[in-house]
Coordinates of N, CA and C in Angstrom, one line a residue:
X1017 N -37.5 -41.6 -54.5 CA -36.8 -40.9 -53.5 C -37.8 -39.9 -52.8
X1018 N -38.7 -39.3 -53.4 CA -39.7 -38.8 -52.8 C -40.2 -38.9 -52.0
X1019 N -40.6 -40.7 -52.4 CA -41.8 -41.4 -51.4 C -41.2 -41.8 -49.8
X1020 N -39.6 -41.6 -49.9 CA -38.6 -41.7 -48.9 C -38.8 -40.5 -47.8
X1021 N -38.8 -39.7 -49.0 CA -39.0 -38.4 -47.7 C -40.3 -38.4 -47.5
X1022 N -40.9 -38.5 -48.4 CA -42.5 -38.1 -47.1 C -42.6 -38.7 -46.3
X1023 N -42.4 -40.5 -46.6 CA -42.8 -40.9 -44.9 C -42.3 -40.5 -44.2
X1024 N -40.7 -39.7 -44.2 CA -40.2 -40.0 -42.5 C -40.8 -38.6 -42.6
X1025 N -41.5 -37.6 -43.0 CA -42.2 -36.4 -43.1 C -43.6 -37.3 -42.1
X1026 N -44.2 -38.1 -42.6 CA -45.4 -38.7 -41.7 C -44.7 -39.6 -40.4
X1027 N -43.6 -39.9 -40.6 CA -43.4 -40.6 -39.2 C -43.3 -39.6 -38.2
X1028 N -42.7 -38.4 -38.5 CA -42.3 -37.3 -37.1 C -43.7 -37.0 -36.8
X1029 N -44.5 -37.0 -37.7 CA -46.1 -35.9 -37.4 C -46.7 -37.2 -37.3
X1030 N -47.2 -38.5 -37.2 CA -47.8 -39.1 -37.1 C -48.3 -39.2 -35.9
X1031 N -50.0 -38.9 -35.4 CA -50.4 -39.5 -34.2 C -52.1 -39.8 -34.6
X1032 N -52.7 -40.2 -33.7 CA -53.5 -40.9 -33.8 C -54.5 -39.5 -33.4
X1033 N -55.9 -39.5 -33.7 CA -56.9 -38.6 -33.4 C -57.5 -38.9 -32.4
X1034 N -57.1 -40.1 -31.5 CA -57.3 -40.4 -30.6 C -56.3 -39.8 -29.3
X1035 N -55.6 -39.5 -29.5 CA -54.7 -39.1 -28.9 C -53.8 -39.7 -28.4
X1036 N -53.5 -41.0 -28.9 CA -52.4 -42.3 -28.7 C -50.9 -41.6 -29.5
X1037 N -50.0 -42.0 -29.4 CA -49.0 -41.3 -30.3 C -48.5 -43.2 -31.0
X1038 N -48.3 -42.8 -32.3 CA -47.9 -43.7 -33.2 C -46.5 -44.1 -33.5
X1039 N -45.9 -44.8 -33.5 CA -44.4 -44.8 -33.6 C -43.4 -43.8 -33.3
X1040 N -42.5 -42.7 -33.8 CA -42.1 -42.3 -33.1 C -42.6 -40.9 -33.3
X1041 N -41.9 -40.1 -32.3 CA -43.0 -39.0 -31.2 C -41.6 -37.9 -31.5
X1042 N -42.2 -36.8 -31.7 CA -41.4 -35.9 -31.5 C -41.7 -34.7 -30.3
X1043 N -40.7 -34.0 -29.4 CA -41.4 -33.6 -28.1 C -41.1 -31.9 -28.4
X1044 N -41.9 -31.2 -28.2 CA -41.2 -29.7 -27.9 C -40.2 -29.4 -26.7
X1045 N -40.4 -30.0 -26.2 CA -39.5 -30.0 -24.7 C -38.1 -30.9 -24.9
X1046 N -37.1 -30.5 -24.6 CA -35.9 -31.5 -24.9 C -35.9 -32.3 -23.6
X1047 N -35.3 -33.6 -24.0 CA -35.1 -34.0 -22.4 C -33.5 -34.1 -22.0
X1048 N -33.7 -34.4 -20.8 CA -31.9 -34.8 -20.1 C -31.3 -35.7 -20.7
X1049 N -30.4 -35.5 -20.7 CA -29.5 -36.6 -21.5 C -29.1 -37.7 -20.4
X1050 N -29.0 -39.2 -20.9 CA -28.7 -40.2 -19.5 C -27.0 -40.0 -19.2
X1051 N -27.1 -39.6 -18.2 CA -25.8 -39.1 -17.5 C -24.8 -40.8 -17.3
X1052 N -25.2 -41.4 -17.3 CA -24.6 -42.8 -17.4 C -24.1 -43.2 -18.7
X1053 N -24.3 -42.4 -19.7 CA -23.1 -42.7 -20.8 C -22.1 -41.6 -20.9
X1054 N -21.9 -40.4 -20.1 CA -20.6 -39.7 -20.1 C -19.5 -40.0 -18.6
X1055 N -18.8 -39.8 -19.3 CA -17.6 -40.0 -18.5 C -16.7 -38.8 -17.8
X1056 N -16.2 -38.6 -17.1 CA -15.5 -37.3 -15.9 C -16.9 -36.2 -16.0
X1057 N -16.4 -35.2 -15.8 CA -17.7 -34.1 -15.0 C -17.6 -32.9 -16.1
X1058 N -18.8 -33.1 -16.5 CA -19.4 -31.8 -17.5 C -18.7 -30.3 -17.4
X1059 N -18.3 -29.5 -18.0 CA -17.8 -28.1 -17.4 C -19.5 -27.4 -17.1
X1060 N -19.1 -26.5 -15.7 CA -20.2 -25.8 -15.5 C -19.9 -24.5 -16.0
X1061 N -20.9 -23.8 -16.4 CA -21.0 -22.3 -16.9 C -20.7 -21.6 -15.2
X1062 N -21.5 -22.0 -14.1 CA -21.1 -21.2 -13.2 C -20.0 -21.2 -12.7
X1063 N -19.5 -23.1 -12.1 CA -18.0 -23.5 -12.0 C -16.9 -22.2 -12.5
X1064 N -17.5 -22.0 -13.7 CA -15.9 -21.7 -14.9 C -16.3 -20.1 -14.3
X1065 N -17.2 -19.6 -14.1 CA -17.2 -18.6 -14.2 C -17.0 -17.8 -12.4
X1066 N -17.5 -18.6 -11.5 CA -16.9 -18.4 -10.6 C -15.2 -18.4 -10.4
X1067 N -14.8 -19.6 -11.4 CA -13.0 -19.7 -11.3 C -12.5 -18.3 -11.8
X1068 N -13.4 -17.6 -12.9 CA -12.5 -16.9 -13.5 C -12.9 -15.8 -12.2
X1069 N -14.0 -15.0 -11.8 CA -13.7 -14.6 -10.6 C -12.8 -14.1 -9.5
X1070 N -12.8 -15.7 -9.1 CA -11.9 -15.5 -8.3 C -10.2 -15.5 -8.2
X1071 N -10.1 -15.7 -9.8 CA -8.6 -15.8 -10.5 C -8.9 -14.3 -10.5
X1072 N -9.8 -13.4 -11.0 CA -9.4 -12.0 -11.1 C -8.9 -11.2 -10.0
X1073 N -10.1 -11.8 -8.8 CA -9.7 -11.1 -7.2 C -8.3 -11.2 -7.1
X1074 N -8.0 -12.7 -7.4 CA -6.6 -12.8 -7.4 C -5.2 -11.7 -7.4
X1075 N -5.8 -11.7 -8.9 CA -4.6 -10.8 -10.0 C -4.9 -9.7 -9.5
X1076 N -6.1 -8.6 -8.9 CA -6.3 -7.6 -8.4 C -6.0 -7.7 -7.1
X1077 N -5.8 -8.3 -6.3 CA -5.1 -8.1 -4.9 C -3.4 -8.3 -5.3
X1078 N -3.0 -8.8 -6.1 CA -1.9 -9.0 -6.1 C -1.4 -7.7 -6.8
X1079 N -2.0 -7.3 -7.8 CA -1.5 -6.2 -8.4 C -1.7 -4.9 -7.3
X1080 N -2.6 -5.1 -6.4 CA -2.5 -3.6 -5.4 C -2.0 -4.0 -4.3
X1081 N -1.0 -4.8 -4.3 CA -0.2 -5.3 -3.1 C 0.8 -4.9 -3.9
X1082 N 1.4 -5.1 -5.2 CA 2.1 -4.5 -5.9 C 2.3 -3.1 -6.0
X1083 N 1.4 -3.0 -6.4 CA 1.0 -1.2 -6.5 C 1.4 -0.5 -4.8
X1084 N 0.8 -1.3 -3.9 CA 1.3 -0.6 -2.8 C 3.0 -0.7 -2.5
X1085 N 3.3 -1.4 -2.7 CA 4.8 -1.5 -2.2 C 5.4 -0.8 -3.1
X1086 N 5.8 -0.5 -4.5 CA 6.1 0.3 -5.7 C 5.5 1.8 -4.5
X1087 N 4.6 2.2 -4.4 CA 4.3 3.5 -3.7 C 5.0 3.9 -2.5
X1088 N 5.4 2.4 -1.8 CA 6.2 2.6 -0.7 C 7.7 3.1 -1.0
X1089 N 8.2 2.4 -1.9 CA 9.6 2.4 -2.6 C 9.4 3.7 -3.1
X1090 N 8.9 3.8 -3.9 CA 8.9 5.3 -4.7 C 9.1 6.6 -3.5
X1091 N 7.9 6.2 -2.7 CA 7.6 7.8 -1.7 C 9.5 7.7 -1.0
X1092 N 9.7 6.6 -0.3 CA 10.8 6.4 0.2 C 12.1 6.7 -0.4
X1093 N 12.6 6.1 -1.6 CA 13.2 7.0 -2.4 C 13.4 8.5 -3.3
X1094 N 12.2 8.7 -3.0 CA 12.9 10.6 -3.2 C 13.0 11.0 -2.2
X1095 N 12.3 10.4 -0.6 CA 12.5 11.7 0.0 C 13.9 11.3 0.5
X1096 N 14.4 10.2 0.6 CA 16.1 9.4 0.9 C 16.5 10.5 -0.1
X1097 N 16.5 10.3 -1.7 CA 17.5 10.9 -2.4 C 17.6 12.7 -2.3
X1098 N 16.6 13.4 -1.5 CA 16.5 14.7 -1.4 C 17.2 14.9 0.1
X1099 N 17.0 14.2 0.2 CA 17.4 14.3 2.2 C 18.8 13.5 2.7
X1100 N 19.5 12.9 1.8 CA 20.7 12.1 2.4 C 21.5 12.8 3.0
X1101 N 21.9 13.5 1.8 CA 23.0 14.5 2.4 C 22.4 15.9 3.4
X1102 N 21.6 16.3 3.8 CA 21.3 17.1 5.0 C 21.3 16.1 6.2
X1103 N 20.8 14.9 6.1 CA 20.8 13.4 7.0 C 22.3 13.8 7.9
X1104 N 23.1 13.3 6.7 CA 24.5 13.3 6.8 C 25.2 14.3 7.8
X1105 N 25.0 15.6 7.3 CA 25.0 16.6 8.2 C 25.0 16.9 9.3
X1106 N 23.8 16.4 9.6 CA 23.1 16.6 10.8 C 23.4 16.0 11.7
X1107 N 23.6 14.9 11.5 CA 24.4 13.5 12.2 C 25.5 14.0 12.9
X1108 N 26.3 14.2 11.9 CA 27.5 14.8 11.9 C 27.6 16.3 13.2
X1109 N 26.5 17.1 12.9 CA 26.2 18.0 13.5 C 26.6 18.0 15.4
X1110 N 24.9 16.8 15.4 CA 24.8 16.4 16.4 C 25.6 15.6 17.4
X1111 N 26.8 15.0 17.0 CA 27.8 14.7 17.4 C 28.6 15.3 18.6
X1112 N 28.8 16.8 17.9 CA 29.2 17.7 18.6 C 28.3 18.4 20.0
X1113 N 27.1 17.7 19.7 CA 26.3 19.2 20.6 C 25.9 18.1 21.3
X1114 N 25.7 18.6 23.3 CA 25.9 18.1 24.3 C 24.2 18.1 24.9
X1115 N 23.3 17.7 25.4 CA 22.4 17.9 25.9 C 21.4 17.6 24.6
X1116 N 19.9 18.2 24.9 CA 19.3 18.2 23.5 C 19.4 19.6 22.5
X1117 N 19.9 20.5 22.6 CA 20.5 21.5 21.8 C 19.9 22.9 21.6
X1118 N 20.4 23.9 21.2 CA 19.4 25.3 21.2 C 18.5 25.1 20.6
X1119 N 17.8 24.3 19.8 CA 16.6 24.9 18.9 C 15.5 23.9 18.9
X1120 N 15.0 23.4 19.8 CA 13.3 22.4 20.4 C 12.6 23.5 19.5
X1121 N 12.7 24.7 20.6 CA 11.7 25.2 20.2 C 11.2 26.0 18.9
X1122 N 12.5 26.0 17.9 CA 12.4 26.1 16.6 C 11.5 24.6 15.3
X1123 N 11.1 23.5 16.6 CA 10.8 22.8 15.6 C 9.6 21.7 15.9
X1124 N 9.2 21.6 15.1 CA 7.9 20.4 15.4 C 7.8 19.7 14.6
X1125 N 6.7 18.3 15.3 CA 7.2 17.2 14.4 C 5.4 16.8 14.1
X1126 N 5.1 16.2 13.5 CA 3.7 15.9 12.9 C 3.5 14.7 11.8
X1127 N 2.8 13.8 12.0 CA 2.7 12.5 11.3 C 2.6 13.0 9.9
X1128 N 2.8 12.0 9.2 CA 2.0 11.8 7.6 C 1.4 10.6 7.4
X1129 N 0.3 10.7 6.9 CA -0.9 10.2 6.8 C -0.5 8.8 5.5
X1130 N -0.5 7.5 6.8 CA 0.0 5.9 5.7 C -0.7 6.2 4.2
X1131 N -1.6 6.1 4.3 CA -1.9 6.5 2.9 C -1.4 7.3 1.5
X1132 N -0.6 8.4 2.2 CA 0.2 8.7 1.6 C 1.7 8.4 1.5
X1133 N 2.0 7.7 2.3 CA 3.4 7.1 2.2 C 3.4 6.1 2.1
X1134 N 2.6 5.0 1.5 CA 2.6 3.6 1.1 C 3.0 3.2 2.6
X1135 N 2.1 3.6 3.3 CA 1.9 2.8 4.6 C 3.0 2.9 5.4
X1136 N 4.5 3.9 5.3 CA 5.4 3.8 6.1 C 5.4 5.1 7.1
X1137 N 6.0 4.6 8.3 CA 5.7 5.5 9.6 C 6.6 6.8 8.9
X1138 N 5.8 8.1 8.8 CA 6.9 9.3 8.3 C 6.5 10.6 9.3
X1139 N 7.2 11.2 9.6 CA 7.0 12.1 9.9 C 7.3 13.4 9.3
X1140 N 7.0 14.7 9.1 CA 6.8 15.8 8.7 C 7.4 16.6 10.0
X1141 N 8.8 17.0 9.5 CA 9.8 17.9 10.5 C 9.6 19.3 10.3
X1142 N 9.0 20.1 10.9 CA 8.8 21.7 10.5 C 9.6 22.1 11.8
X1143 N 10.6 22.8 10.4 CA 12.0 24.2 11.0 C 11.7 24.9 10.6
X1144 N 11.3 26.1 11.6 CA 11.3 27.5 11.6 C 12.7 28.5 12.0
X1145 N 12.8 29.2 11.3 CA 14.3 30.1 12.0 C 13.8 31.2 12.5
X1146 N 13.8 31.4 13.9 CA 13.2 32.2 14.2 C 14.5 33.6 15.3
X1147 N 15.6 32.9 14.3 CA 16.5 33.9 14.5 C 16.8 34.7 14.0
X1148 N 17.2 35.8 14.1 CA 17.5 36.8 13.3 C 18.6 37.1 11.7
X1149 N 19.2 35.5 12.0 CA 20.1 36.0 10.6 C 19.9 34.5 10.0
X1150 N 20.5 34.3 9.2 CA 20.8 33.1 8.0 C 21.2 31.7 9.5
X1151 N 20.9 30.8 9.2 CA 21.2 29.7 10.2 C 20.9 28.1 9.4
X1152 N 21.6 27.1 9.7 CA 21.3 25.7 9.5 C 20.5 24.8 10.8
X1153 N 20.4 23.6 10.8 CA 19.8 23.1 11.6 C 20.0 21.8 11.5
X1154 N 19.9 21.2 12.5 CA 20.1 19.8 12.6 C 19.2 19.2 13.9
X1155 N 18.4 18.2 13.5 CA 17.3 17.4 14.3 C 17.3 16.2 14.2
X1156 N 17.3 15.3 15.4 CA 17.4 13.9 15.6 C 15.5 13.6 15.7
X1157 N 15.6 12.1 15.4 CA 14.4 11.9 15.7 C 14.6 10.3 16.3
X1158 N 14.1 10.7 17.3 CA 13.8 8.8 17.8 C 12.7 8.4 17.8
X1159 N 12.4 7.0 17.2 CA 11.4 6.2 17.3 C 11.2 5.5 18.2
X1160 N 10.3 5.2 19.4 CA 10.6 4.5 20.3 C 9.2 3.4 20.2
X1161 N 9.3 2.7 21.4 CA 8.5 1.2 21.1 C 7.4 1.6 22.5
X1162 N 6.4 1.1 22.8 CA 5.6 0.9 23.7 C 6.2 1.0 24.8
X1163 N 6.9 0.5 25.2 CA 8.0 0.2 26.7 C 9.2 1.9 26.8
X1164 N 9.1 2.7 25.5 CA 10.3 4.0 25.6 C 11.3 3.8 24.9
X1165 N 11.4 2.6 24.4 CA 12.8 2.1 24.6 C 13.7 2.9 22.9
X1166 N 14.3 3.6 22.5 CA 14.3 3.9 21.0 C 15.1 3.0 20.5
X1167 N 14.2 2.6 19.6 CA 14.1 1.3 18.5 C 15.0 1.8 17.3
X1168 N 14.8 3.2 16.6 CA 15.3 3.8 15.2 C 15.6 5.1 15.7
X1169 N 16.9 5.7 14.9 CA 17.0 6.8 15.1 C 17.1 7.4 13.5
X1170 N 16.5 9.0 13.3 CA 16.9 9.2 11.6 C 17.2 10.6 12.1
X1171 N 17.3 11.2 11.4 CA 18.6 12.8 11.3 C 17.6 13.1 9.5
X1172 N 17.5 14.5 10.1 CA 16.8 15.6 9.5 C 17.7 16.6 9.4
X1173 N 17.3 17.6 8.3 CA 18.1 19.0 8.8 C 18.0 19.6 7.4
X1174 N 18.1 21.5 7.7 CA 17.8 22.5 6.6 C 19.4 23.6 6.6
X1175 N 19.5 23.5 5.3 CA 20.8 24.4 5.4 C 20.1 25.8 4.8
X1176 N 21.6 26.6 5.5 CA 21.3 28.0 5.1 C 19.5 29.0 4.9
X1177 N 18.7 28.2 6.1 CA 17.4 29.1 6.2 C 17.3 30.5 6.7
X1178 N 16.9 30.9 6.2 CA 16.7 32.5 5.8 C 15.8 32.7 7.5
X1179 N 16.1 34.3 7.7 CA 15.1 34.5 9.1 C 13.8 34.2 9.3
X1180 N 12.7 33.6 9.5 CA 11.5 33.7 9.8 C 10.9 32.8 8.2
X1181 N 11.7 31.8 7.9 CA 11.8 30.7 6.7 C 11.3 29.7 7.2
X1182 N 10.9 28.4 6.5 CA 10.4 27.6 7.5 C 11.2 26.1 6.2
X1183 N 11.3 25.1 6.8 CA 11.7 24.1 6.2 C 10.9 22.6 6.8
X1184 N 10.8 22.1 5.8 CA 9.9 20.7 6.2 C 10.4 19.0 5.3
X1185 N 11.6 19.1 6.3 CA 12.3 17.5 5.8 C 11.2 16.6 5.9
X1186 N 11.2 15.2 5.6 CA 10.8 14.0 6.1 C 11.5 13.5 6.8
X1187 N 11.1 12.8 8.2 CA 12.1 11.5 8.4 C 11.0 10.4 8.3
X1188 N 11.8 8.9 8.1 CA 10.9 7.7 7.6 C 11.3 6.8 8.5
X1189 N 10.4 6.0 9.3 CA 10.9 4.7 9.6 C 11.1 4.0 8.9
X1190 N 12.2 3.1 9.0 CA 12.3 1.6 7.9 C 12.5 0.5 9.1
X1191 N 11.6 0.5 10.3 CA 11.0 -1.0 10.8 C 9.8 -1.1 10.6
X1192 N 9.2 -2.4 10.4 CA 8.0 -3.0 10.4 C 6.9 -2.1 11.0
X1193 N 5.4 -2.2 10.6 CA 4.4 -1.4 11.2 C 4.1 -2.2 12.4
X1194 N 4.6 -3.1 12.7 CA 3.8 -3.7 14.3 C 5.4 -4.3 14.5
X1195 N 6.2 -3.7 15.9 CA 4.5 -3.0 16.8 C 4.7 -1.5 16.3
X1196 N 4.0 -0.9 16.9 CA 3.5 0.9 16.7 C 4.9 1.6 17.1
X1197 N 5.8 2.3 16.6 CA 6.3 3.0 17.2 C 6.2 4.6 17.2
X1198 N 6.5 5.4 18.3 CA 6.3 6.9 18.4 C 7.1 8.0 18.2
X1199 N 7.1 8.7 16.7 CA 8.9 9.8 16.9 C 8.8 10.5 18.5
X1200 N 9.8 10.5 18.5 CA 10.5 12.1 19.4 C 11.0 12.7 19.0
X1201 N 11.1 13.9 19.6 CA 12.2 14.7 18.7 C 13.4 14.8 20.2
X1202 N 14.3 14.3 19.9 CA 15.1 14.2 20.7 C 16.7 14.8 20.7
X1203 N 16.5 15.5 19.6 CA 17.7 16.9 19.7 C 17.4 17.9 18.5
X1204 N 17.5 19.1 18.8 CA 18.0 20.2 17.3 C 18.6 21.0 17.5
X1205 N 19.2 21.5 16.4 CA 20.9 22.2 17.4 C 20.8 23.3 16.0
X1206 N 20.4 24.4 16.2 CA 21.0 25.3 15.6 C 22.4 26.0 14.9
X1207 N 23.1 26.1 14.2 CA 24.3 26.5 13.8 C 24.7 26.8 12.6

């Protein structure tokens, strides 16, 4: 059994001093394998790793398309659930009052920044009372389109503000961001 192993111990190391190689050859270098005895297509290390990639981009756009809309819902439902019933009000208010109403100049209107509202058109209603005793308020706001035309209307409003108080509802569009629309403030009625 010995004499078994040595030779194939001299067949791997066997070569000639001539520099001929003798039966079989062992190489330091591996070679290619003949691709004509496998069948369908090898997995690539980059293939796979490119797949996983771009399955990640995937799941990370989808999750901050998620993430965004959850932000939109959320911002939109508190300031709905803090603001309905003054909404209500106001509406109600405005009903009554003829022209656009005693108090413009109690009030101003100023964007909020999409980024902060999960991308929905909002506006930041600042009521000041700049009357001398306790007062409510009620403000319309129109949305209009490129052409003037108002597209949305939403109702704001502050009860019981104190003199020289200042109050800052939301109102929110709920149309689409395109096309662009612009608030107005198109009534506030003091009372």
């Amino acid at each position: 059994m010995s004499v078994l192993l040595g030779g194939a111990v001299l067949v791997s190391c066997a070569t000639d001093s001539g520099g001929e190689e003798g039966g079989a050859s062992v190489s330091s270098r591996p070679s290619t394998p003949d691709k004509s005895s496998f069948t369908g297509t090898p997995p690539s290390a980059l293939a796979s790793s490119a797949a996983s990639a771009i399955n990640s981009a995937r799941a990370s756009a989808s999750a901050a398309a998620s993430s965004a809309s959850a932000a939109a819902s959320s911002f939109g439902a508190s300031v709905d659930a803090d603001t309905a019933r003054a909404a209500a009000a106001a509406a109600a208010e405005l009903k009554k009052v003829r022209g656009r109403g005693n108090a413009l100049s109690e009030v101003a209107m100023s964007g909020l920044p999409k980024s902060e509202t999960g991308g929905l058109l909002a506006v930041l209603v600042a009521i000041t009372n700049k009357s001398g005793g306790q007062a409510s308020y009620a403000v319309r706001v129109d949305f209009r389109n490129a052409d003037g035309e108002v597209v949305e209307t939403r109702y704001a409003g502050a009860q019981d503000l104190a003199p020289g108080k200042k109050a800052q509802p939301v109102v929110i569009s709920r149309e689409p961001a395109e096309p662009r629309l612009t608030p107005y403030l198109a009534k506030a009625q003091r009372y």
